[in-house]
CSV table of N, CA, C and O in Angstrom, one decimal:
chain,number,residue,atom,x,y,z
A,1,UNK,N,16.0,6.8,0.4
A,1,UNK,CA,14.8,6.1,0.7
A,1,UNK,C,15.0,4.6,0.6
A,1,UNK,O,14.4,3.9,1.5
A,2,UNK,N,15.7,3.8,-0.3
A,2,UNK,CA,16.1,2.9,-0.6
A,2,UNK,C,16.8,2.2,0.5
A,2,UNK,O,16.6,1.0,0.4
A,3,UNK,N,17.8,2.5,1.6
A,3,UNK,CA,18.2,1.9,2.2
A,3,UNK,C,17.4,1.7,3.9
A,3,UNK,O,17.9,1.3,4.9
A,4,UNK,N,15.5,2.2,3.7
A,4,UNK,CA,15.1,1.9,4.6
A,4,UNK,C,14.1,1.2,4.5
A,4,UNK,O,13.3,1.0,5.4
A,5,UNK,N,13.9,0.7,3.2
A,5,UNK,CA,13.1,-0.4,2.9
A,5,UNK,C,13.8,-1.6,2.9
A,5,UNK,O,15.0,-1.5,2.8
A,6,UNK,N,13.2,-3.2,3.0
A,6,UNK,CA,13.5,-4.5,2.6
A,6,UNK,C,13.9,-4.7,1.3
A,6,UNK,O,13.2,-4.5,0.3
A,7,UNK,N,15.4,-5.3,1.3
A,7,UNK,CA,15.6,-5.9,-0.2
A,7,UNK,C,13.9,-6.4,-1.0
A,7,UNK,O,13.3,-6.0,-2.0
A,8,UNK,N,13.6,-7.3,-0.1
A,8,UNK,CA,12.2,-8.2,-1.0
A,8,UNK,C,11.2,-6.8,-1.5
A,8,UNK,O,11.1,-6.3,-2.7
A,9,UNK,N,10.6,-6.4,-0.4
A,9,UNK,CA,9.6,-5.0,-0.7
A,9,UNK,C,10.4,-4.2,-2.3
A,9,UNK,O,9.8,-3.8,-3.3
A,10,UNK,N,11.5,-4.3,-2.3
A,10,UNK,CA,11.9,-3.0,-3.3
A,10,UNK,C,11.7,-4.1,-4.4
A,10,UNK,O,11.5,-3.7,-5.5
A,11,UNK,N,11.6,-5.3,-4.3
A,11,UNK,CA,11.9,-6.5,-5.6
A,11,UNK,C,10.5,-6.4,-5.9
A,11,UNK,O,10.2,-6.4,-7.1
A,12,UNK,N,9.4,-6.4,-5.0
A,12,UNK,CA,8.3,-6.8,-5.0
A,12,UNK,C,7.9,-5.3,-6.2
A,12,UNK,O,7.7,-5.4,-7.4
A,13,UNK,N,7.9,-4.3,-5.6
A,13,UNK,CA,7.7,-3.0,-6.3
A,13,UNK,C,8.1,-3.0,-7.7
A,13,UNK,O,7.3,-2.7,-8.6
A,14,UNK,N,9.4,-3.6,-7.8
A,14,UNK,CA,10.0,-3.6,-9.3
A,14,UNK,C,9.1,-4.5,-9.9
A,14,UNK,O,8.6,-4.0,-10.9
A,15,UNK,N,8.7,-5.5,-9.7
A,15,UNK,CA,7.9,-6.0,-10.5
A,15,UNK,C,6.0,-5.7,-10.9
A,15,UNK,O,5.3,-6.4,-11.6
A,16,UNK,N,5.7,-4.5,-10.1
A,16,UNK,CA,4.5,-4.3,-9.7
A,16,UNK,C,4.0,-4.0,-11.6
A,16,UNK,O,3.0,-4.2,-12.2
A,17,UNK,N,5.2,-3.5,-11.8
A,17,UNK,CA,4.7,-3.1,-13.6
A,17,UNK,C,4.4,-3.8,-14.6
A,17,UNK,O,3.8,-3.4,-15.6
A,18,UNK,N,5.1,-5.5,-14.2
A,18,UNK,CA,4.7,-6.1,-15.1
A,18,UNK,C,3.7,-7.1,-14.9
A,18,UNK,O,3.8,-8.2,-15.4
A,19,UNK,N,2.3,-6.7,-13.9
A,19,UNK,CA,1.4,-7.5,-13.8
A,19,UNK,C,0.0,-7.0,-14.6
A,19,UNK,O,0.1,-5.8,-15.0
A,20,UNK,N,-1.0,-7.5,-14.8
A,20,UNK,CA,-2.1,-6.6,-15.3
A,20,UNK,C,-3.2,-6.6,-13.9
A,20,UNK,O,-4.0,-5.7,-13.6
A,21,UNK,N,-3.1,-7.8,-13.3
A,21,UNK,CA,-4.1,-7.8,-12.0
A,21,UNK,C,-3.6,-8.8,-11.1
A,21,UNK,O,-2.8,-9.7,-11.2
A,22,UNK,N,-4.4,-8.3,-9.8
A,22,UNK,CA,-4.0,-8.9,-8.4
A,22,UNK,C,-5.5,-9.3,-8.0
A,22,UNK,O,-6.6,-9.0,-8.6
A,23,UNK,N,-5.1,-9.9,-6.9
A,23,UNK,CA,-6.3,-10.5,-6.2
A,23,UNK,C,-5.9,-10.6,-4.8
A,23,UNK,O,-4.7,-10.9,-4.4
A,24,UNK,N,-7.2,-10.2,-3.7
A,24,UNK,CA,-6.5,-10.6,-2.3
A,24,UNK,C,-7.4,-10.9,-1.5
A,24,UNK,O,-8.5,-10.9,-2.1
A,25,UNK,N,-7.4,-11.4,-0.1
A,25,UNK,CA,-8.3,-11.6,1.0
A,25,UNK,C,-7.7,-10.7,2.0
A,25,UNK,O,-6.5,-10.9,2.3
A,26,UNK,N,-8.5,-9.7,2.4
A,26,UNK,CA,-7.8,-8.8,3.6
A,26,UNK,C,-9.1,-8.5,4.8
A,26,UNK,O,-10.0,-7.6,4.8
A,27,UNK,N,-9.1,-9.8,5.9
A,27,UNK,CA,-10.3,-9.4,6.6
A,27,UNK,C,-10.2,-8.6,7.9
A,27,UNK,O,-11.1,-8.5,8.7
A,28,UNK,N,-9.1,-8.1,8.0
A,28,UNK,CA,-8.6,-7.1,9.1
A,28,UNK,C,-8.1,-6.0,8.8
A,28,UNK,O,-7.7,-5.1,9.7
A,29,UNK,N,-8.0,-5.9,8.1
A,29,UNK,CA,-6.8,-4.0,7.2
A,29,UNK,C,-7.4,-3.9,6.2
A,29,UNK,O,-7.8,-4.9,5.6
A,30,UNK,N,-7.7,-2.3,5.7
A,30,UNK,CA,-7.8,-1.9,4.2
A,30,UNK,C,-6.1,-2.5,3.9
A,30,UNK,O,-5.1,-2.6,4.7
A,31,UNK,N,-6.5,-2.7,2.5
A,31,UNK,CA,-4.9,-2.8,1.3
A,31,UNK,C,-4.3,-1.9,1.2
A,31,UNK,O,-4.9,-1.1,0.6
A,32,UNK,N,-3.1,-1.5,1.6
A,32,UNK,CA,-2.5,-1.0,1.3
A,32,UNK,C,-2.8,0.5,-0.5
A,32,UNK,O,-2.7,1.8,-0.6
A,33,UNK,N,-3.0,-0.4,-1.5
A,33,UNK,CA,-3.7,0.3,-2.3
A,33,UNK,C,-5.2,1.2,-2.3
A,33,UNK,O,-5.6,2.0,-3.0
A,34,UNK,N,-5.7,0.6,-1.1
A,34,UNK,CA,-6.7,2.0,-1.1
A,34,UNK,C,-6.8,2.7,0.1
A,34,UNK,O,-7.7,3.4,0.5
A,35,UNK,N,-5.4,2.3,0.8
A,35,UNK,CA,-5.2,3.2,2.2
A,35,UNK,C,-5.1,4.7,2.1
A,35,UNK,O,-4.3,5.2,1.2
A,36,UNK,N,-5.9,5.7,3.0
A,36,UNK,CA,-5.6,7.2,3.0
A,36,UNK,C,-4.3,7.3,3.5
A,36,UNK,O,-3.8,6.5,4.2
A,37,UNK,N,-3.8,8.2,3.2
A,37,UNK,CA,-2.3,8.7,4.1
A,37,UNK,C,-2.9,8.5,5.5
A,37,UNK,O,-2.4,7.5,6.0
A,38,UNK,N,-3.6,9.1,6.1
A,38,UNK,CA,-4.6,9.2,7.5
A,38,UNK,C,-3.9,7.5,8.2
A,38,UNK,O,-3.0,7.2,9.0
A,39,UNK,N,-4.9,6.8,7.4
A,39,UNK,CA,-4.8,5.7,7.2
A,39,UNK,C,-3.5,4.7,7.4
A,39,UNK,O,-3.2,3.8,8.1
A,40,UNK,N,-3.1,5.2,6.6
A,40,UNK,CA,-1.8,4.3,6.0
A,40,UNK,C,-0.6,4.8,7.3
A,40,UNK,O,0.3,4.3,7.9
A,41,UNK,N,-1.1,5.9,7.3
A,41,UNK,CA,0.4,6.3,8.6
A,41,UNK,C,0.0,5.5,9.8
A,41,UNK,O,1.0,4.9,10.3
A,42,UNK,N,-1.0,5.4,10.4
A,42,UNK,CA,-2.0,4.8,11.9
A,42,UNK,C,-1.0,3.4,11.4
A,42,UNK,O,0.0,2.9,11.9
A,43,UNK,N,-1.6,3.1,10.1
A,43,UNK,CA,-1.3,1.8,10.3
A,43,UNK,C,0.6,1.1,10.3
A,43,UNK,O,1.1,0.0,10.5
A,44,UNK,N,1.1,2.2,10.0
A,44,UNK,CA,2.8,1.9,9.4
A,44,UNK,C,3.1,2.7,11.3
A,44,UNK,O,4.2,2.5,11.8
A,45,UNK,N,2.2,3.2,11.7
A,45,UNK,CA,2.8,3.7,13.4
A,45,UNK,C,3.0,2.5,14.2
A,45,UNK,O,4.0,2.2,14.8
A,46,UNK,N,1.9,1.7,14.3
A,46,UNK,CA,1.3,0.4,14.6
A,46,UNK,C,0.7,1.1,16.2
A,46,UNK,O,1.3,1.1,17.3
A,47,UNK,N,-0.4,1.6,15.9
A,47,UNK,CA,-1.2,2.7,17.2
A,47,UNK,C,0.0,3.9,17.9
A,47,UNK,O,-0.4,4.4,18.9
A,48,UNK,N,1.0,4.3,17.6
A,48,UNK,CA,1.7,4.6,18.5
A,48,UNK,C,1.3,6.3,18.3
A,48,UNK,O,1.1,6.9,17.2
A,49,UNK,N,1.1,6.8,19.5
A,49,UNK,CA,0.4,8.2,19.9
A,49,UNK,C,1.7,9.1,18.8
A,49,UNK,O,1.6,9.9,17.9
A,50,UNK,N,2.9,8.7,19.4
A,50,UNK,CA,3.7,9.4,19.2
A,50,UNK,C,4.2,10.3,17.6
A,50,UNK,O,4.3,9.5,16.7
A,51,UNK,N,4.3,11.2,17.2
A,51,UNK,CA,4.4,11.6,15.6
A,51,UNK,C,5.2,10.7,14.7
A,51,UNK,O,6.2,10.4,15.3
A,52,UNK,N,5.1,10.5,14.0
A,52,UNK,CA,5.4,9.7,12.8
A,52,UNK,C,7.2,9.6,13.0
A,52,UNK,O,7.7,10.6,13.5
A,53,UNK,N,8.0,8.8,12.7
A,53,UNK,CA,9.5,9.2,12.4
A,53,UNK,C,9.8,9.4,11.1
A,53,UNK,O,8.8,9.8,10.3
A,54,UNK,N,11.0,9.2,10.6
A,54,UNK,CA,11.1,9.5,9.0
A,54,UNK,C,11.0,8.4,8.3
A,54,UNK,O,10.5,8.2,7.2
A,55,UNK,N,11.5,7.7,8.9
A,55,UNK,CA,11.4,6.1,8.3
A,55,UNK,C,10.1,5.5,8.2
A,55,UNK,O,9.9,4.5,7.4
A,56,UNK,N,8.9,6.1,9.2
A,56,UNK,CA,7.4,5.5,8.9
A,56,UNK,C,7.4,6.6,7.8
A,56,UNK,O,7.3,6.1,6.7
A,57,UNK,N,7.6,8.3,7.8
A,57,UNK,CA,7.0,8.6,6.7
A,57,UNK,C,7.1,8.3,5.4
A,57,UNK,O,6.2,8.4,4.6
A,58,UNK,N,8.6,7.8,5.1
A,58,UNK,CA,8.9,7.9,3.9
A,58,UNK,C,7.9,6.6,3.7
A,58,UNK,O,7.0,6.9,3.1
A,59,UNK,N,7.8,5.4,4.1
A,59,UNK,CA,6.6,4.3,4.2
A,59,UNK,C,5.7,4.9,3.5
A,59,UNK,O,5.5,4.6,2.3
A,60,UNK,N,4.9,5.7,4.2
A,60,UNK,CA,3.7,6.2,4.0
A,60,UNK,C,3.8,6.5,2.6
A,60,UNK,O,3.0,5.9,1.9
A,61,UNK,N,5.0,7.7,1.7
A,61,UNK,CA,5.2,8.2,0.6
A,61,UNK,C,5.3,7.3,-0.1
A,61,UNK,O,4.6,7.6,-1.1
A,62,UNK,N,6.0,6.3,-0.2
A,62,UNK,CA,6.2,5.2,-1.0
A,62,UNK,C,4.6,4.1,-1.4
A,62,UNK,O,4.0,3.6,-2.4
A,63,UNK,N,4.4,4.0,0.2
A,63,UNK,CA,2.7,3.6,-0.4
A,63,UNK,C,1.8,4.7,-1.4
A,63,UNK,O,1.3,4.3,-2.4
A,64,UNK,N,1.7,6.1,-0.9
A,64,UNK,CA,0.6,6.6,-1.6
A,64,UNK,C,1.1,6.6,-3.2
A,64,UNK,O,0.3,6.4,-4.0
A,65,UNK,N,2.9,6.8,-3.6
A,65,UNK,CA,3.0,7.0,-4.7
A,65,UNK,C,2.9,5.3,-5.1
A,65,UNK,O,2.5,5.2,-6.3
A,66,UNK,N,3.3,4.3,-4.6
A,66,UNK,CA,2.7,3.1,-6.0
A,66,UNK,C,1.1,3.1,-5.8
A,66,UNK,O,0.7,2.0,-6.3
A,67,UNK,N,-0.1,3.9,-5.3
A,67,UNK,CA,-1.1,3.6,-5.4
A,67,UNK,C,-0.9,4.7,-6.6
A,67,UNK,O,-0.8,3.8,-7.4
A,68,UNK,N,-0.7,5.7,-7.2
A,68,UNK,CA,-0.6,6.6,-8.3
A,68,UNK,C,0.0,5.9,-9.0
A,68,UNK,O,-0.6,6.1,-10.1
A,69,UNK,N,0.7,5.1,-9.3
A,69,UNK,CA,1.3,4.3,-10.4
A,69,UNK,C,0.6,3.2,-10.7
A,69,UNK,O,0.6,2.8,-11.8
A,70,UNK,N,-0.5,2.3,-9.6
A,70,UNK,CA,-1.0,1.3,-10.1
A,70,UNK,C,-2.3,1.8,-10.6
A,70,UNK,O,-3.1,0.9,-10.8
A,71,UNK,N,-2.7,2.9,-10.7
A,71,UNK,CA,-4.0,3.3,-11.0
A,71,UNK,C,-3.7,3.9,-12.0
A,71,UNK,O,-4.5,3.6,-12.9
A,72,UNK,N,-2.7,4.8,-12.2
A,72,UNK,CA,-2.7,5.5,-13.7
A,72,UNK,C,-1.5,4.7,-14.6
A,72,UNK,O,-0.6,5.3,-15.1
A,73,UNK,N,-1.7,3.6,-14.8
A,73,UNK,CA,-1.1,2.9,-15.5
A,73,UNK,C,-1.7,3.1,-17.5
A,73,UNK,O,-2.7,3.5,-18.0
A,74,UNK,N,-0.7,2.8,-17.9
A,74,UNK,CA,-1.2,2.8,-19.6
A,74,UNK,C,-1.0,1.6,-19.9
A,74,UNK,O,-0.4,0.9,-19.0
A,75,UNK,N,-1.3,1.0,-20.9
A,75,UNK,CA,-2.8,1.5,-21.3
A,75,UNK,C,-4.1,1.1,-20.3
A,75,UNK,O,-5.2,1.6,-20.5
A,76,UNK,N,-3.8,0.3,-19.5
A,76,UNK,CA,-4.8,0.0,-18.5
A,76,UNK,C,-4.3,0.1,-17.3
A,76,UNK,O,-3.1,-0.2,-17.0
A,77,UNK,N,-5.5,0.7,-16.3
A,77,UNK,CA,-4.8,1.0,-14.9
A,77,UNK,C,-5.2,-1.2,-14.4
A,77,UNK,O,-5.7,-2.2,-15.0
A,78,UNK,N,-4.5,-1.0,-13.0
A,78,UNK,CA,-4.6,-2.6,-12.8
A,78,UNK,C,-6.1,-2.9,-12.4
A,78,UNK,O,-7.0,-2.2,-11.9
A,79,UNK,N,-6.1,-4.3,-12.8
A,79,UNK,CA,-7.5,-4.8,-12.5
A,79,UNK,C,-7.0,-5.4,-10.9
A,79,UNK,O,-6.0,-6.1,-10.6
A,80,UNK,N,-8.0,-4.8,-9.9
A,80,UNK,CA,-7.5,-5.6,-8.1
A,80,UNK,C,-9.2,-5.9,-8.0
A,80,UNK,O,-10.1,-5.2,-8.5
A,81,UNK,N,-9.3,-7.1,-7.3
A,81,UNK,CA,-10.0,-8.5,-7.4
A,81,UNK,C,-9.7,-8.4,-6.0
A,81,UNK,O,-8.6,-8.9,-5.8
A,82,UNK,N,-10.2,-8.1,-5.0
A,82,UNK,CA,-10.1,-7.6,-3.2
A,82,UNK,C,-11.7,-8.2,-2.3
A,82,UNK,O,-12.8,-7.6,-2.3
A,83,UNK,N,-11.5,-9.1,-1.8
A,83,UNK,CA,-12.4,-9.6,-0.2
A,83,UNK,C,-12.0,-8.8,0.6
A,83,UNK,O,-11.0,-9.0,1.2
A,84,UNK,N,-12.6,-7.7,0.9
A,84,UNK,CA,-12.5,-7.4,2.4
A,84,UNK,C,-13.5,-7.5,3.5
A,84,UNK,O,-14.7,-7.6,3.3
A,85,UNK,N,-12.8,-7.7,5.0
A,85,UNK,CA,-13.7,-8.2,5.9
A,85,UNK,C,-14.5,-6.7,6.0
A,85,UNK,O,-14.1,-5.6,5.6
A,86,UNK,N,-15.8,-7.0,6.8
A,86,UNK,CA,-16.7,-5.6,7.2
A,86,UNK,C,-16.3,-4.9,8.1
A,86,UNK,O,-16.9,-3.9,8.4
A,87,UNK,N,-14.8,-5.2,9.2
A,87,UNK,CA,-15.0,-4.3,10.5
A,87,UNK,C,-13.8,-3.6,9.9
A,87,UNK,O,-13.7,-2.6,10.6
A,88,UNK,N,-13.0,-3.6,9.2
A,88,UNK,CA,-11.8,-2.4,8.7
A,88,UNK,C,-12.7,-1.3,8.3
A,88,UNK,O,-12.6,-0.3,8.9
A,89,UNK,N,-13.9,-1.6,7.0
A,89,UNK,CA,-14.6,-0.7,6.6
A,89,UNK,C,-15.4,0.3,7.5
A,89,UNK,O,-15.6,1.6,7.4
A,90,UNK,N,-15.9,-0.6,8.4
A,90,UNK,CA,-16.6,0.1,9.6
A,90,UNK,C,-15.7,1.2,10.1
A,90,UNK,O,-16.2,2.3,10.1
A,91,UNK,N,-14.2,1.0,10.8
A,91,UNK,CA,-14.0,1.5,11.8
A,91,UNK,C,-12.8,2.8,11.1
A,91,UNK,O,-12.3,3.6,11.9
């Protein structure tokens, strides 16, 4: 799995543990952290009709599992501080 992600992305991940909170402005996409698989796959396809490859899925797997790690965190899950615009939510 590791050799189909970005050096930076896997650095970024490594460090995801030692923060307590984030903050973001996202006025066109849900975050990644509260993407459905549904969701998160459409968006890692970039519209394409076609079925998923292995390399978007494992994408997808890697997103849903650091949303399970940043939520069930000990002793506190993360505090996320999120602007989102109204037409992601809408549609």
């Amino acid at each position: 799995m590791e050799d189909q992600l970005p050096q930076d992305f896997l650095d970024l991940i490594g460090l995801e543990d030692e923060v307590a909170g984030c903050r973001g402005f996202q006025p066109c996409i849900i975050p990644g952290l509260f993407q459905t698989e549904a969701y998160a796959t459409a968006v890692i396809q970039g519209g394409s009709a076609r079925p998923p490859s292995e390399a978007q899925l494992t994408k997808v797997r890697v997103r849903l599992e650091r949303q399970k790690a940043m939520t069930g965190r000990r002793p506190e899950p993360l505090h996320v501080w999120m602007v989102l615009g109204e037409a992601p939510l809408r549609q």
